[in-house]
Amino acid sequence: MASVAFSGAAAAATAATTSRRLPASAKLSLSPSSSSSLKLLGSTPIVSRLFLKPKRCSAAPLPSRAFSSAAAAPKCLASDPEQLKLAREDIRELLKTTFSHPILVRLGWHDAGTYNKNIEEWPRRGGANASLRFEIELKHAANAGLVNALKLIQPLKDKYSGVTYADLFQLASATAVEEAGGPKIPMKYGRVDVSSPEQCPEEGRLPAAGPPSPADHLREVFYRMGLNDKEIVALSGAHTLGRSRPDRSGWGKPETKYTKDGPGTPGGQSWTAQWLKFDNSYFKDIKEKRDEDLLVLPTDGVLFEDPAFKVYAEKYAEDQEPFFKDYAEAHAKLSNLGAKFDPPEGILIDDVPSQPVPEKFVAAKYSSGKD
């Protein structure tokens, strides 16, 4: 998340998990093999191999709520729809005990946020393809601490082998927003994973928190993804969740009155007083600037300084409803950037999208004019 959920600013998460009250076959547990995998995660030669899983074929008929109109014949999909739904339930339970909402939001954003609309070839264009699971990309400065998010995801992947990492990252991110009180995100699934660290994007595609010209920097990075000014400001609102830790991002205080007692690992500086609640307080607090214990990065403050950004920032500070609507659409759009879907139309796991489908993206419409 920062700037706009991409730098090292985020809440630390523990690797504790919990079981949902489901039949024994559906409970999430850390098996000896998965526990071993988690211990190996920090071992540098292993990271690049740990998260490699073969694609599975689903023999079950697709539910009617899937985008695909395939008949009951077996079909190879990137992810199994029923396993996606079960994984979402386990993520909800995980969030109740680990308070990992911020870092899971950040995980999905950082995987998708490497997208470059000027590159057509997959996966060279970057985006939501689970390249972030490889050591070479985890070591990018903007991804400091995200190995902790992968430790939370790995037991889910072990249990739901029919779901891709790319889908798990985005499922966890959207579910974290929703469970923190945010809007329902109109998500689709079926993202294909990259298969090797050689397919990771180069470092430098994610935003910095304190660039010399914050407004220009935000536009340069987000226009490259195909996002516009409204979406930049709306997505910035996700800073209502989480904390910045100076040992990761170089920004924020070691602790404040809002973070010294946790939940989760204590410390860091949050953007809002209730940093596990998703609402529009981020915009209100930046506008008022009354509390020195609340963080305002250069890329946060510029939202009320740049004339084009300020229109939306003022609107969201005044009214949470348009913020939730615009955020849900922008988050869904971000989660699809650069992804290759199987089936091409994607898979829905909700009966009906809870938000209108965003307008079809036209790259030229949002071009910054900079290559």
XYZ file of C-alpha atoms in Angstrom:
371
model
C 0.000 0.000 0.000
C 2.149 3.085 0.192
C 2.508 5.163 -1.736
C -0.927 3.793 -2.566
C -0.184 0.477 -0.909
C 2.952 -0.394 -2.830
C 5.918 0.556 -0.633
C 7.097 -1.176 2.526
C 4.326 0.448 4.591
C 1.913 -2.133 5.929
C 0.916 -3.913 9.063
C 3.027 -6.844 10.159
C 1.142 -10.127 10.192
C 1.680 -13.295 12.130
C 1.579 -16.720 10.574
C -1.040 -18.073 12.975
C -4.086 -19.672 11.347
C -7.406 -20.866 12.598
C -9.917 -23.534 11.655
C -13.392 -22.671 10.493
C -16.285 -24.663 11.847
C -16.535 -26.868 8.802
C -16.348 -30.612 8.231
C -12.942 -32.088 8.947
C -12.165 -32.342 5.255
C -12.565 -28.594 4.883
C -10.464 -27.438 7.831
C -7.285 -25.506 7.214
C -4.356 -26.988 9.067
C -0.615 -26.774 8.995
C 0.462 -30.233 7.981
C 4.028 -31.371 8.652
C 4.809 -30.735 5.010
C 3.362 -27.225 4.981
C 5.010 -26.351 8.289
C 8.273 -27.468 6.801
C 7.611 -25.333 3.729
C 7.069 -22.277 5.880
C 10.352 -22.822 7.684
C 12.091 -23.120 4.352
C 10.514 -19.922 3.052
C 13.253 -17.724 4.427
C 15.960 -19.931 2.966
C 17.096 -18.195 -0.176
C 17.738 -21.203 -2.461
C 14.273 -22.577 -1.717
C 11.997 -19.585 -2.212
C 12.010 -19.724 -5.998
C 11.004 -23.401 -5.996
C 8.658 -23.509 -3.022
C 5.718 -21.887 -4.744
C 5.692 -23.958 -7.936
C 2.541 -26.039 -8.365
C 1.178 -27.812 -11.452
C -2.062 -26.679 -13.020
C -4.978 -28.980 -12.244
C -7.986 -29.950 -14.325
C -11.463 -29.724 -12.867
C -13.740 -32.623 -13.764
C -16.786 -31.033 -12.177
C -19.259 -28.981 -14.239
C -18.866 -25.249 -13.985
C -21.518 -23.577 -11.824
C -24.000 -21.352 -13.641
C -22.465 -18.282 -11.991
C -19.167 -18.814 -13.752
C -18.458 -16.536 -16.704
C -17.792 -19.552 -18.907
C -20.771 -21.229 -20.591
C -19.015 -24.598 -20.799
C -21.137 -27.733 -20.456
C -20.568 -30.465 -17.898
C -17.595 -31.927 -19.738
C -14.298 -31.848 -17.822
C -12.308 -28.722 -18.513
C -8.894 -27.499 -17.497
C -9.220 -24.185 -15.641
C -6.626 -22.065 -13.933
C -8.590 -22.353 -10.659
C -11.411 -24.539 -9.398
C -14.509 -22.429 -8.537
C -15.537 -24.502 -5.525
C -12.034 -24.426 -4.072
C -11.971 -20.656 -4.537
C -15.107 -20.332 -2.418
C -13.729 -22.600 0.302
C -10.425 -20.705 0.287
C -12.314 -17.442 0.773
C -13.980 -18.850 3.892
C -10.604 -19.881 5.287
C -9.195 -16.424 4.553
C -12.062 -14.884 6.526
C -11.192 -17.068 9.498
C -7.483 -16.332 9.105
C -8.125 -12.598 9.279
C -9.945 -12.949 12.603
C -6.841 -14.207 14.384
C -3.906 -12.693 12.485
C -5.229 -9.158 11.828
C -3.390 -9.432 8.530
C -5.806 -7.333 6.460
C -3.224 -4.657 5.496
C -0.449 -6.983 4.411
C -2.825 -9.173 2.375
C -4.193 -6.105 0.592
C -0.611 -5.086 -0.122
C 0.264 -8.560 -1.431
C -2.421 -8.424 -4.114
C -1.576 -4.858 -5.052
C 2.141 -5.443 -5.397
C 1.649 -8.480 -7.582
C -0.708 -6.614 -9.924
C 1.020 -3.224 -9.740
C 3.971 -4.157 -11.947
C 1.750 -4.019 -15.050
C 2.903 -2.001 -18.048
C 0.153 -1.268 -20.577
C 2.761 -0.500 -23.224
C 3.917 -4.138 -23.301
C 1.508 -6.664 -24.837
C 3.396 -9.910 -24.259
C 2.443 -12.026 -21.219
C 4.078 -12.276 -18.738
C 6.662 -9.649 -19.708
C 3.994 -6.986 -19.260
C 3.826 -7.764 -15.523
C 0.628 -7.692 -13.534
C -1.377 -10.215 -11.515
C 0.491 -13.414 -12.346
C 2.026 -14.468 -8.972
C 5.575 -13.569 -9.990
C 5.870 -12.013 -6.527
C 6.257 -15.469 -4.995
C 9.790 -15.767 -6.344
C 12.789 -14.640 -4.333
C 14.150 -12.289 -6.978
C 10.991 -10.160 -6.880
C 10.463 -10.505 -3.129
C 13.848 -8.823 -2.705
C 12.682 -5.658 -4.478
C 12.808 -2.828 -1.947
C 9.103 -2.039 -2.311
C 8.252 -5.614 -1.293
C 10.004 -5.567 2.074
C 8.122 -7.723 4.565
C 5.832 -9.418 2.051
C 7.466 -12.769 2.750
C 5.210 -12.722 5.851
C 2.140 -12.551 3.624
C 3.388 -15.512 1.600
C 3.782 -17.493 4.808
C 0.085 -16.925 5.440
C -0.880 -17.900 1.891
C 1.192 -21.076 1.619
C -1.017 -23.292 3.864
C -4.007 -22.219 1.753
C -2.173 -23.196 -1.409
C -1.212 -26.536 0.132
C -4.860 -27.194 0.974
C -6.430 -25.796 -2.207
C -4.034 -26.989 -4.881
C -6.697 -26.323 -7.526
C -6.385 -22.557 -7.012
C -3.514 -20.600 -8.554
C -1.247 -18.383 -6.496
C -2.285 -15.403 -8.616
C -5.928 -15.987 -7.700
C -5.110 -16.584 -4.027
C -3.205 -13.284 -3.842
C -6.127 -11.331 -5.306
C -8.778 -13.291 -3.396
C -6.978 -12.560 -0.119
C -6.599 -8.871 -0.995
C -10.263 -8.330 -1.874
C -11.506 -10.392 1.072
C -9.324 -8.393 3.458
C -10.901 -5.123 2.281
C -14.410 -6.534 2.612
C -13.811 -8.073 6.051
C -12.397 -4.759 7.317
C -15.727 -3.102 6.537
C -14.949 -1.967 2.996
C -17.048 -2.361 -0.143
C -17.751 -5.634 -1.895
C -15.242 -5.929 -4.762
C -16.619 -7.240 -8.104
C -13.872 -9.811 -8.588
C -13.311 -12.473 -11.197
C -10.824 -15.327 -11.070
C -8.960 -17.758 -13.307
C -5.554 -16.035 -13.348
C -2.663 -18.097 -14.695
C 0.594 -18.259 -12.703
C 4.020 -17.604 -14.166
C 6.249 -20.638 -13.793
C 9.788 -19.391 -13.191
C 11.721 -16.498 -11.630
C 13.013 -15.575 -15.086
C 9.503 -14.266 -15.776
C 9.594 -11.700 -12.955
C 9.524 -7.996 -13.908
C 12.504 -5.770 -13.310
C 12.649 -3.702 -10.135
C 11.330 -0.149 -10.207
C 7.754 -0.519 -11.453
C 6.112 0.171 -8.088
C 5.611 3.669 -6.630
C 7.892 5.308 -4.085
C 6.534 7.011 -0.974
C 8.615 10.198 -1.108
C 9.597 11.129 -4.666
C 10.765 14.687 -5.456
C 7.556 15.443 -7.361
C 4.807 13.303 -5.803
C 1.997 14.164 -8.243
C 4.156 13.581 -11.325
C 5.465 10.338 -9.859
C 2.008 8.978 -9.092
C 0.807 9.769 -12.590
C 3.892 8.317 -14.231
C 3.504 5.012 -12.385
C -0.277 4.647 -12.446
C -0.810 5.946 -15.960
C 1.667 3.275 -17.046
C -0.772 0.756 -15.563
C -3.684 2.347 -17.400
C -5.224 3.991 -14.328
C -6.515 7.563 -14.189
C -6.571 10.373 -11.610
C -9.832 9.270 -9.992
C -8.529 5.731 -9.604
C -5.219 6.955 -8.170
C -7.032 8.894 -5.443
C -9.576 6.141 -4.749
C -6.881 3.492 -4.427
C -4.888 5.783 -2.143
C -7.808 5.470 0.265
C -6.707 1.926 1.101
C -4.185 3.578 3.390
C -7.032 3.655 5.861
C -5.660 0.162 6.614
C -2.213 -0.586 7.947
C 0.963 0.942 9.285
C 4.282 2.106 7.920
C 7.368 0.641 9.560
C 10.606 2.634 9.278
C 12.698 -0.536 9.242
C 10.955 -1.560 6.003
C 10.012 1.589 4.134
C 12.119 4.227 5.852
C 8.939 6.134 6.695
C 6.932 6.567 9.863
C 7.570 6.404 13.599
C 8.666 3.227 15.384
C 5.370 3.329 17.320
C 2.494 5.642 18.239
C -0.372 5.671 20.698
C -2.411 3.891 18.042
C 0.062 1.092 17.326
C 2.094 0.449 20.494
C -0.261 -2.301 21.669
C -0.970 -3.969 18.320
C -3.080 -5.903 17.414
C -0.527 -8.157 15.815
C 3.108 -7.159 16.215
C 3.154 -3.735 17.935
C 4.709 -0.666 16.369
C 4.810 1.393 13.213
C 2.832 4.499 12.337
C -0.668 4.295 10.905
C -2.482 6.682 8.586
C -5.658 6.428 10.659
C -6.546 5.851 14.313
C -8.574 2.701 13.551
C -6.111 1.166 11.131
C -7.954 -2.132 10.732
C -11.208 -0.454 9.710
C -11.829 0.356 6.052
C -13.645 3.681 5.715
C -12.992 7.205 4.439
C -11.094 8.395 7.533
C -7.837 8.464 5.539
C -9.120 11.424 3.524
C -10.611 13.151 6.550
C -7.413 12.846 8.566
C -5.153 14.108 5.768
C -7.414 17.094 5.243
C -7.495 18.015 8.943
C -3.836 17.230 9.765
C -4.594 17.500 13.475
C -2.807 14.457 14.843
C 0.980 14.148 14.672
C 0.714 10.449 15.456
C -0.979 9.852 12.094
C 1.220 9.442 9.038
C 1.000 11.659 5.960
C 3.470 10.745 3.230
C 4.321 13.189 0.425
C 2.210 11.041 -1.902
C -0.689 11.325 0.564
C -0.521 15.065 1.113
C -0.385 15.790 -2.623
C -3.913 14.437 -3.012
C -5.164 17.680 -1.438
C -2.607 19.868 -3.194
C -2.806 18.842 -6.837
C -5.932 20.439 -8.371
C -7.056 17.333 -10.294
C -6.476 14.972 -7.374
C -8.087 17.371 -4.893
C -11.484 17.164 -6.593
C -11.745 13.492 -5.699
C -9.995 13.704 -2.316
C -12.423 16.395 -1.140
C -15.362 14.366 -2.426
C -14.252 11.219 -0.592
C -13.536 13.090 2.645
C -17.063 14.466 2.544
C -18.934 11.296 1.581
C -17.942 7.667 2.063
C -20.472 6.301 -0.432
C -18.798 7.580 -3.633
C -15.425 6.570 -2.210
C -16.608 2.982 -1.691
C -18.111 2.835 -5.169
C -15.017 4.215 -6.900
C -12.648 2.167 -4.763
C -14.434 -1.122 -5.507
C -14.241 -0.492 -9.243
C -10.593 0.601 -9.115
C -9.541 -2.344 -6.945
C -11.213 -4.825 -9.309
C -9.546 -3.181 -12.302
C -6.136 -3.245 -10.603
C -6.547 -6.928 -9.700
C -7.021 -7.846 -13.376
C -4.098 -5.872 -14.783
C -1.786 -7.951 -16.938
C -3.472 -11.216 -15.976
C -4.023 -14.100 -18.379
C -7.339 -15.765 -17.582
C -8.374 -19.372 -18.102
C -11.159 -19.400 -19.186
C -10.549 -16.095 -20.990
C -13.782 -14.633 -19.585
C -12.759 -15.423 -16.031
C -14.692 -17.151 -13.255
C -17.224 -15.597 -10.880
C -17.715 -17.115 -7.438
C -20.567 -14.811 -6.422
C -24.092 -15.183 -7.800
C -24.340 -11.615 -9.039
C -21.702 -8.872 -9.131
C -22.492 -6.482 -6.294
C -21.160 -3.478 -8.185
C -21.584 -2.356 -11.797
C -18.944 -3.767 -14.117
C -16.390 -1.019 -14.808
C -16.313 0.481 -18.261
C -14.039 -1.166 -20.788
C -10.546 0.234 -20.438
C -9.091 2.167 -23.367
C -5.370 2.649 -22.810
C -5.072 5.808 -24.906
C -7.737 7.528 -22.827
C -5.473 7.511 -19.771
C -2.099 7.959 -21.424
C 0.267 10.325 -19.683
C 1.993 11.148 -22.937
C 5.221 9.820 -21.418
C 6.908 6.635 -22.581
